[in-house]
mmCIF file with all atom_site columns, C-alpha atoms in Angstrom:
data_model
loop_
_atom_site.group_PDB
_atom_site.id
_atom_site.type_symbol
_atom_site.label_atom_id
_atom_site.label_alt_id
_atom_site.label_comp_id
_atom_site.label_asym_id
_atom_site.label_entity_id
_atom_site.label_seq_id
_atom_site.pdbx_PDB_ins_code
_atom_site.Cartn_x
_atom_site.Cartn_y
_atom_site.Cartn_z
_atom_site.occupancy
_atom_site.B_iso_or_equiv
_atom_site.pdbx_formal_charge
_atom_site.auth_seq_id
_atom_site.auth_comp_id
_atom_site.auth_asym_id
_atom_site.auth_atom_id
_atom_site.pdbx_PDB_model_num
ATOM 1   C CA . MET A 1 1   ? 129.369 95.739  77.277  1.00 0.00 ? 293 MET A CA 1
ATOM 2   C CA . ASN A 1 2   ? 129.305 92.875  79.765  1.00 0.00 ? 294 ASN A CA 1
ATOM 3   C CA . ALA A 1 3   ? 127.760 89.564  77.838  1.00 0.00 ? 295 ALA A CA 1
ATOM 4   C CA . THR A 1 4   ? 126.644 87.349  81.005  1.00 0.00 ? 296 THR A CA 1
ATOM 5   C CA . ILE A 1 5   ? 124.281 87.591  83.461  1.00 0.00 ? 297 ILE A CA 1
ATOM 6   C CA . ASP A 1 6   ? 126.288 86.869  86.630  1.00 0.00 ? 298 ASP A CA 1
ATOM 7   C CA . ALA A 1 7   ? 124.865 85.183  89.357  1.00 0.00 ? 299 ALA A CA 1
ATOM 8   C CA . GLN A 1 8   ? 125.557 84.480  93.226  1.00 0.00 ? 300 GLN A CA 1
ATOM 9   C CA . VAL A 1 9   ? 123.452 82.563  95.129  1.00 0.00 ? 301 VAL A CA 1
ATOM 10  C CA . LEU A 1 10  ? 123.915 84.069  99.067  1.00 0.00 ? 302 LEU A CA 1
ATOM 11  C CA . PRO A 1 11  ? 122.545 82.084  102.282 1.00 0.00 ? 303 PRO A CA 1
ATOM 12  C CA . THR A 1 12  ? 119.780 83.397  104.080 1.00 0.00 ? 304 THR A CA 1
ATOM 13  C CA . PRO A 1 13  ? 118.035 82.343  107.291 1.00 0.00 ? 305 PRO A CA 1
ATOM 14  C CA . THR A 1 14  ? 114.889 81.658  105.455 1.00 0.00 ? 306 THR A CA 1
ATOM 15  C CA . GLY A 1 15  ? 116.659 79.628  102.742 1.00 0.00 ? 307 GLY A CA 1
ATOM 16  C CA . PRO A 1 16  ? 119.228 80.875  99.670  1.00 0.00 ? 308 PRO A CA 1
ATOM 17  C CA . LEU A 1 17  ? 118.940 83.795  97.734  1.00 0.00 ? 309 LEU A CA 1
ATOM 18  C CA . SER A 1 18  ? 119.829 83.970  93.970  1.00 0.00 ? 310 SER A CA 1
ATOM 19  C CA . LEU A 1 19  ? 120.772 87.078  92.726  1.00 0.00 ? 311 LEU A CA 1
ATOM 20  C CA . LEU A 1 20  ? 121.541 88.229  88.594  1.00 0.00 ? 312 LEU A CA 1
ATOM 21  C CA . VAL A 1 21  ? 123.076 90.607  87.551  1.00 0.00 ? 313 VAL A CA 1
ATOM 22  C CA . HIS A 1 22  ? 123.407 92.317  84.045  1.00 0.00 ? 314 HIS A CA 1
ATOM 23  C CA . GLU A 1 23  ? 126.019 95.277  83.729  1.00 0.00 ? 315 GLU A CA 1
ATOM 24  C CA . GLY A 1 24  ? 126.079 96.045  87.291  1.00 0.00 ? 316 GLY A CA 1
ATOM 25  C CA . VAL A 1 25  ? 122.269 96.388  87.591  1.00 0.00 ? 317 VAL A CA 1
ATOM 26  C CA . LEU A 1 26  ? 120.146 93.808  89.714  1.00 0.00 ? 318 LEU A CA 1
ATOM 27  C CA . VAL A 1 27  ? 117.787 92.185  87.083  1.00 0.00 ? 319 VAL A CA 1
ATOM 28  C CA . ALA A 1 28  ? 116.524 89.390  89.282  1.00 0.00 ? 320 ALA A CA 1
ATOM 29  C CA . ALA A 1 29  ? 116.609 87.934  92.781  1.00 0.00 ? 321 ALA A CA 1
ATOM 30  C CA . GLY A 1 30  ? 114.606 85.540  94.453  1.00 0.00 ? 322 GLY A CA 1
ATOM 31  C CA . PHE A 1 31  ? 114.678 82.817  97.370  1.00 0.00 ? 323 PHE A CA 1
ATOM 32  C CA . THR A 1 32  ? 115.928 79.457  95.557  1.00 0.00 ? 324 THR A CA 1
ATOM 33  C CA . ALA A 1 33  ? 119.332 77.621  95.437  1.00 0.00 ? 325 ALA A CA 1
ATOM 34  C CA . ASP A 1 34  ? 119.203 77.585  91.506  1.00 0.00 ? 326 ASP A CA 1
ATOM 35  C CA . PRO A 1 35  ? 119.531 80.994  89.840  1.00 0.00 ? 327 PRO A CA 1
ATOM 36  C CA . ALA A 1 36  ? 118.558 79.158  86.479  1.00 0.00 ? 328 ALA A CA 1
ATOM 37  C CA . GLU A 1 37  ? 114.820 79.420  87.983  1.00 0.00 ? 329 GLU A CA 1
ATOM 38  C CA . MET A 1 38  ? 115.264 83.342  87.717  1.00 0.00 ? 330 MET A CA 1
ATOM 39  C CA . TYR A 1 39  ? 117.136 83.309  84.616  1.00 0.00 ? 331 TYR A CA 1
ATOM 40  C CA . VAL A 1 40  ? 114.199 81.489  82.739  1.00 0.00 ? 332 VAL A CA 1
ATOM 41  C CA . ARG A 1 41  ? 111.857 84.289  84.017  1.00 0.00 ? 333 ARG A CA 1
ATOM 42  C CA . LEU A 1 42  ? 113.862 87.132  82.456  1.00 0.00 ? 334 LEU A CA 1
ATOM 43  C CA . PRO A 1 43  ? 113.263 88.887  79.089  1.00 0.00 ? 335 PRO A CA 1
ATOM 44  C CA . GLY A 1 44  ? 114.368 87.357  75.877  1.00 0.00 ? 336 GLY A CA 1
ATOM 45  C CA . LYS A 1 45  ? 117.134 89.786  75.387  1.00 0.00 ? 337 LYS A CA 1
ATOM 46  C CA . LEU A 1 46  ? 118.798 89.052  78.801  1.00 0.00 ? 338 LEU A CA 1
ATOM 47  C CA . THR A 1 47  ? 117.947 84.879  78.478  1.00 0.00 ? 339 THR A CA 1
ATOM 48  C CA . ALA A 1 48  ? 120.049 85.303  75.209  1.00 0.00 ? 340 ALA A CA 1
ATOM 49  C CA . LEU A 1 49  ? 123.024 86.014  77.232  1.00 0.00 ? 341 LEU A CA 1
ATOM 50  C CA . PRO A 1 50  ? 125.038 82.932  79.211  1.00 0.00 ? 342 PRO A CA 1
ATOM 51  C CA . LEU A 1 51  ? 124.491 82.755  82.855  1.00 0.00 ? 343 LEU A CA 1
ATOM 52  C CA . GLN A 1 52  ? 127.702 82.746  84.836  1.00 0.00 ? 344 GLN A CA 1
ATOM 53  C CA . PRO A 1 53  ? 128.206 81.791  88.261  1.00 0.00 ? 345 PRO A CA 1
ATOM 54  C CA . VAL A 1 54  ? 130.467 84.019  90.504  1.00 0.00 ? 346 VAL A CA 1
ATOM 55  C CA . ASP A 1 55  ? 132.003 84.528  93.937  1.00 0.00 ? 347 ASP A CA 1
ATOM 56  C CA . ASP A 1 56  ? 130.924 87.960  94.591  1.00 0.00 ? 348 ASP A CA 1
ATOM 57  C CA . LEU A 1 57  ? 128.455 90.576  92.776  1.00 0.00 ? 349 LEU A CA 1
ATOM 58  C CA . GLY A 1 58  ? 129.786 93.161  94.985  1.00 0.00 ? 350 GLY A CA 1
ATOM 59  C CA . LYS A 1 59  ? 127.317 95.760  96.059  1.00 0.00 ? 351 LYS A CA 1
ATOM 60  C CA . PRO A 1 60  ? 123.906 93.731  95.644  1.00 0.00 ? 352 PRO A CA 1
ATOM 61  C CA . ALA A 1 61  ? 125.398 90.961  97.591  1.00 0.00 ? 353 ALA A CA 1
ATOM 62  C CA . ARG A 1 62  ? 126.597 93.578  100.148 1.00 0.00 ? 354 ARG A CA 1
ATOM 63  C CA . ALA A 1 63  ? 123.460 95.053  100.603 1.00 0.00 ? 355 ALA A CA 1
ATOM 64  C CA . VAL A 1 64  ? 121.887 91.463  101.281 1.00 0.00 ? 356 VAL A CA 1
ATOM 65  C CA . ARG A 1 65  ? 124.400 90.920  104.203 1.00 0.00 ? 357 ARG A CA 1
ATOM 66  C CA . ASP A 1 66  ? 123.748 94.386  105.718 1.00 0.00 ? 358 ASP A CA 1
ATOM 67  C CA . TYR A 1 67  ? 120.053 93.841  105.551 1.00 0.00 ? 359 TYR A CA 1
ATOM 68  C CA . LEU A 1 68  ? 120.228 90.459  107.172 1.00 0.00 ? 360 LEU A CA 1
ATOM 69  C CA . ASP A 1 69  ? 122.662 92.352  109.718 1.00 0.00 ? 361 ASP A CA 1
ATOM 70  C CA . GLY A 1 70  ? 119.878 94.959  110.872 1.00 0.00 ? 362 GLY A CA 1
ATOM 71  C CA . ASP A 1 71  ? 120.166 97.607  107.948 1.00 0.00 ? 363 ASP A CA 1
ATOM 72  C CA . LEU A 1 72  ? 116.525 97.401  107.028 1.00 0.00 ? 364 LEU A CA 1
ATOM 73  C CA . PHE A 1 73  ? 117.285 99.909  104.106 1.00 0.00 ? 365 PHE A CA 1
ATOM 74  C CA . ALA A 1 74  ? 120.346 98.683  102.400 1.00 0.00 ? 366 ALA A CA 1
ATOM 75  C CA . LEU A 1 75  ? 118.158 96.767  99.914  1.00 0.00 ? 367 LEU A CA 1
ATOM 76  C CA . ASP A 1 76  ? 116.766 100.250 98.557  1.00 0.00 ? 368 ASP A CA 1
ATOM 77  C CA . THR A 1 77  ? 120.236 101.762 97.608  1.00 0.00 ? 369 THR A CA 1
ATOM 78  C CA . VAL A 1 78  ? 120.625 98.709  94.945  1.00 0.00 ? 370 VAL A CA 1
ATOM 79  C CA . GLU A 1 79  ? 120.352 99.543  91.098  1.00 0.00 ? 371 GLU A CA 1
ATOM 80  C CA . LEU A 1 80  ? 117.724 97.361  89.715  1.00 0.00 ? 372 LEU A CA 1
ATOM 81  C CA . ASP A 1 81  ? 115.507 96.930  86.440  1.00 0.00 ? 373 ASP A CA 1
ATOM 82  C CA . GLN A 1 82  ? 112.995 94.834  85.293  1.00 0.00 ? 374 GLN A CA 1
ATOM 83  C CA . PRO A 1 83  ? 110.388 94.652  82.225  1.00 0.00 ? 375 PRO A CA 1
ATOM 84  C CA . GLY A 1 84  ? 107.111 96.076  82.503  1.00 0.00 ? 376 GLY A CA 1
ATOM 85  C CA . THR A 1 85  ? 104.063 98.523  81.250  1.00 0.00 ? 377 THR A CA 1
ATOM 86  C CA . PRO A 1 86  ? 104.170 102.084 82.227  1.00 0.00 ? 378 PRO A CA 1
ATOM 87  C CA . THR A 1 87  ? 101.292 101.594 84.837  1.00 0.00 ? 379 THR A CA 1
ATOM 88  C CA . ARG A 1 88  ? 103.308 97.970  86.233  1.00 0.00 ? 380 ARG A CA 1
ATOM 89  C CA . GLN A 1 89  ? 106.520 100.361 86.066  1.00 0.00 ? 381 GLN A CA 1
ATOM 90  C CA . ARG A 1 90  ? 104.393 102.636 88.365  1.00 0.00 ? 382 ARG A CA 1
ATOM 91  C CA . LEU A 1 91  ? 103.423 99.837  90.646  1.00 0.00 ? 383 LEU A CA 1
ATOM 92  C CA . LEU A 1 92  ? 106.639 98.627  91.343  1.00 0.00 ? 384 LEU A CA 1
ATOM 93  C CA . ALA A 1 93  ? 108.180 102.069 91.942  1.00 0.00 ? 385 ALA A CA 1
ATOM 94  C CA . ALA A 1 94  ? 105.136 102.511 94.791  1.00 0.00 ? 386 ALA A CA 1
ATOM 95  C CA . LEU A 1 95  ? 106.250 98.885  96.057  1.00 0.00 ? 387 LEU A CA 1
ATOM 96  C CA . ARG A 1 96  ? 109.717 99.650  96.054  1.00 0.00 ? 388 ARG A CA 1
ATOM 97  C CA . ALA A 1 97  ? 109.084 102.957 98.018  1.00 0.00 ? 389 ALA A CA 1
ATOM 98  C CA . VAL A 1 98  ? 106.981 101.296 100.977 1.00 0.00 ? 390 VAL A CA 1
ATOM 99  C CA . PRO A 1 99  ? 109.352 101.171 103.670 1.00 0.00 ? 391 PRO A CA 1
ATOM 100 C CA . ALA A 1 100 ? 110.584 98.630  105.836 1.00 0.00 ? 392 ALA A CA 1
ATOM 101 C CA . GLY A 1 101 ? 109.017 97.782  108.829 1.00 0.00 ? 393 GLY A CA 1
ATOM 102 C CA . THR A 1 102 ? 105.466 98.698  107.254 1.00 0.00 ? 394 THR A CA 1
ATOM 103 C CA . THR A 1 103 ? 103.084 96.880  105.070 1.00 0.00 ? 395 THR A CA 1
ATOM 104 C CA . VAL A 1 104 ? 100.006 98.207  102.470 1.00 0.00 ? 396 VAL A CA 1
ATOM 105 C CA . SER A 1 105 ? 97.227  96.675  101.269 1.00 0.00 ? 397 SER A CA 1
ATOM 106 C CA . TYR A 1 106 ? 96.998  95.958  97.256  1.00 0.00 ? 398 TYR A CA 1
ATOM 107 C CA . ALA A 1 107 ? 94.611  98.592  97.257  1.00 0.00 ? 399 ALA A CA 1
ATOM 108 C CA . GLU A 1 108 ? 96.747  101.283 99.166  1.00 0.00 ? 400 GLU A CA 1
ATOM 109 C CA . LEU A 1 109 ? 99.406  100.105 96.710  1.00 0.00 ? 401 LEU A CA 1
ATOM 110 C CA . ALA A 1 110 ? 97.124  100.780 93.676  1.00 0.00 ? 402 ALA A CA 1
ATOM 111 C CA . GLU A 1 111 ? 96.407  104.176 95.217  1.00 0.00 ? 403 GLU A CA 1
ATOM 112 C CA . ARG A 1 112 ? 100.249 104.966 95.692  1.00 0.00 ? 404 ARG A CA 1
ATOM 113 C CA . ALA A 1 113 ? 100.663 104.167 91.858  1.00 0.00 ? 405 ALA A CA 1
ATOM 114 C CA . GLY A 1 114 ? 98.322  106.616 90.997  1.00 0.00 ? 406 GLY A CA 1
ATOM 115 C CA . LEU A 1 115 ? 95.431  104.531 90.294  1.00 0.00 ? 407 LEU A CA 1
ATOM 116 C CA . PRO A 1 116 ? 92.148  103.603 91.600  1.00 0.00 ? 408 PRO A CA 1
ATOM 117 C CA . ARG A 1 117 ? 91.932  101.575 95.155  1.00 0.00 ? 409 ARG A CA 1
ATOM 118 C CA . THR A 1 118 ? 89.976  99.378  92.612  1.00 0.00 ? 410 THR A CA 1
ATOM 119 C CA . ALA A 1 119 ? 93.022  98.346  90.792  1.00 0.00 ? 411 ALA A CA 1
ATOM 120 C CA . ALA A 1 120 ? 94.095  96.342  93.502  1.00 0.00 ? 412 ALA A CA 1
ATOM 121 C CA . ARG A 1 121 ? 93.953  93.154  90.962  1.00 0.00 ? 413 ARG A CA 1
ATOM 122 C CA . ALA A 1 122 ? 96.397  95.049  88.696  1.00 0.00 ? 414 ALA A CA 1
ATOM 123 C CA . ALA A 1 123 ? 98.812  95.693  92.298  1.00 0.00 ? 415 ALA A CA 1
ATOM 124 C CA . GLY A 1 124 ? 98.571  91.778  93.050  1.00 0.00 ? 416 GLY A CA 1
ATOM 125 C CA . SER A 1 125 ? 99.562  91.040  89.385  1.00 0.00 ? 417 SER A CA 1
ATOM 126 C CA . ALA A 1 126 ? 102.592 93.388  89.705  1.00 0.00 ? 418 ALA A CA 1
ATOM 127 C CA . CYS A 1 127 ? 103.501 91.562  92.675  1.00 0.00 ? 419 CYS A CA 1
ATOM 128 C CA . ALA A 1 128 ? 102.930 88.057  91.524  1.00 0.00 ? 420 ALA A CA 1
ATOM 129 C CA . GLN A 1 129 ? 105.114 88.951  88.487  1.00 0.00 ? 421 GLN A CA 1
ATOM 130 C CA . ASN A 1 130 ? 108.005 90.795  90.519  1.00 0.00 ? 422 ASN A CA 1
ATOM 131 C CA . LEU A 1 131 ? 111.438 89.302  89.058  1.00 0.00 ? 423 LEU A CA 1
ATOM 132 C CA . ILE A 1 132 ? 113.412 91.241  92.331  1.00 0.00 ? 424 ILE A CA 1
ATOM 133 C CA . ALA A 1 133 ? 112.247 89.922  95.624  1.00 0.00 ? 425 ALA A CA 1
ATOM 134 C CA . PRO A 1 134 ? 112.889 91.186  98.243  1.00 0.00 ? 426 PRO A CA 1
ATOM 135 C CA . PHE A 1 135 ? 114.627 94.451  96.608  1.00 0.00 ? 427 PHE A CA 1
ATOM 136 C CA . VAL A 1 136 ? 111.443 95.220  95.311  1.00 0.00 ? 428 VAL A CA 1
ATOM 137 C CA . PRO A 1 137 ? 109.145 94.308  98.623  1.00 0.00 ? 429 PRO A CA 1
ATOM 138 C CA . CYS A 1 138 ? 106.347 92.716  97.297  1.00 0.00 ? 430 CYS A CA 1
ATOM 139 C CA . HIS A 1 139 ? 106.231 90.776  100.723 1.00 0.00 ? 431 HIS A CA 1
ATOM 140 C CA . ARG A 1 140 ? 105.128 94.361  102.160 1.00 0.00 ? 432 ARG A CA 1
ATOM 141 C CA . VAL A 1 141 ? 102.139 94.061  100.650 1.00 0.00 ? 433 VAL A CA 1
ATOM 142 C CA . LEU A 1 142 ? 99.176  92.076  102.420 1.00 0.00 ? 434 LEU A CA 1
ATOM 143 C CA . PRO A 1 143 ? 95.562  91.276  102.191 1.00 0.00 ? 435 PRO A CA 1
ATOM 144 C CA . SER A 1 144 ? 92.804  93.765  103.509 1.00 0.00 ? 436 SER A CA 1
ATOM 145 C CA . THR A 1 145 ? 90.954  90.684  104.458 1.00 0.00 ? 437 THR A CA 1
ATOM 146 C CA . GLY A 1 146 ? 93.985  89.667  107.152 1.00 0.00 ? 438 GLY A CA 1
ATOM 147 C CA . GLY A 1 147 ? 96.463  87.501  106.954 1.00 0.00 ? 439 GLY A CA 1
ATOM 148 C CA . PHE A 1 148 ? 99.421  86.944  104.414 1.00 0.00 ? 440 PHE A CA 1
ATOM 149 C CA . GLY A 1 149 ? 98.100  86.188  101.181 1.00 0.00 ? 441 GLY A CA 1
ATOM 150 C CA . GLY A 1 150 ? 100.170 84.756  98.468  1.00 0.00 ? 442 GLY A CA 1
ATOM 151 C CA . TYR A 1 151 ? 104.105 85.135  98.223  1.00 0.00 ? 443 TYR A CA 1
ATOM 152 C CA . TYR A 1 152 ? 105.805 83.375  94.995  1.00 0.00 ? 444 TYR A CA 1
ATOM 153 C CA . TYR A 1 153 ? 108.246 81.827  97.551  1.00 0.00 ? 445 TYR A CA 1
ATOM 154 C CA . GLY A 1 154 ? 106.057 80.557  99.816  1.00 0.00 ? 446 GLY A CA 1
ATOM 155 C CA . THR A 1 155 ? 104.080 81.855  103.126 1.00 0.00 ? 447 THR A CA 1
ATOM 156 C CA . PRO A 1 156 ? 106.787 81.019  105.741 1.00 0.00 ? 448 PRO A CA 1
ATOM 157 C CA . VAL A 1 157 ? 109.705 83.165  103.599 1.00 0.00 ? 449 VAL A CA 1
ATOM 158 C CA . LYS A 1 158 ? 107.239 85.895  103.769 1.00 0.00 ? 450 LYS A CA 1
ATOM 159 C CA . GLU A 1 159 ? 106.337 85.862  107.339 1.00 0.00 ? 451 GLU A CA 1
ATOM 160 C CA . TRP A 1 160 ? 109.950 85.642  108.249 1.00 0.00 ? 452 TRP A CA 1
ATOM 161 C CA . LEU A 1 161 ? 111.111 88.765  105.998 1.00 0.00 ? 453 LEU A CA 1
ATOM 162 C CA . LEU A 1 162 ? 108.150 90.778  107.672 1.00 0.00 ? 454 LEU A CA 1
ATOM 163 C CA . LYS A 1 163 ? 109.404 89.668  111.384 1.00 0.00 ? 455 LYS A CA 1
ATOM 164 C CA . HIS A 1 164 ? 113.221 90.776  110.461 1.00 0.00 ? 456 HIS A CA 1
ATOM 165 C CA . GLU A 1 165 ? 111.461 93.893  109.824 1.00 0.00 ? 457 GLU A CA 1
ATOM 166 C CA . HIS A 1 166 ? 109.633 94.096  112.756 1.00 0.00 ? 458 HIS A CA 1
ATOM 167 C CA . ALA A 1 167 ? 106.817 94.748  110.602 1.00 0.00 ? 459 ALA A CA 1
ATOM 168 C CA . LEU A 1 168 ? 104.594 92.123  112.671 1.00 0.00 ? 460 LEU A CA 1
#
């Protein structure tokens, strides 16, 4: 058993992307130059382990490079794990199934997770607490009223991701 959380920061056109891996599984990813910003959001059983910078995380880092080079489905191949209630897990699974190049509304995401359209707020909450962007692509969810809506890493990052994926 690996008793560390391994971290790597990769450059992207929209800013640095930190990846955190435990035992070969991606547990956090986000647009920050400081992996500790992601680390403190992890569940206690993982923050009990030391954060260890590494030069190459292997498959997750390769997937990011491939995604940036135009393989828009490369991120889908990375094994990941994040905490959440059974409902949140269904929402995150439905979110991960939204293909690159497409977008959904919060109400549509709720429906895809087997919830009523009125559960749009729960879908928004799942997106807001998503620890593994852009692998769990909350950037592909847009408000039905128009515009970009919120995004943890800022609207310019969300807009860049959607343009990169030809969703705009």
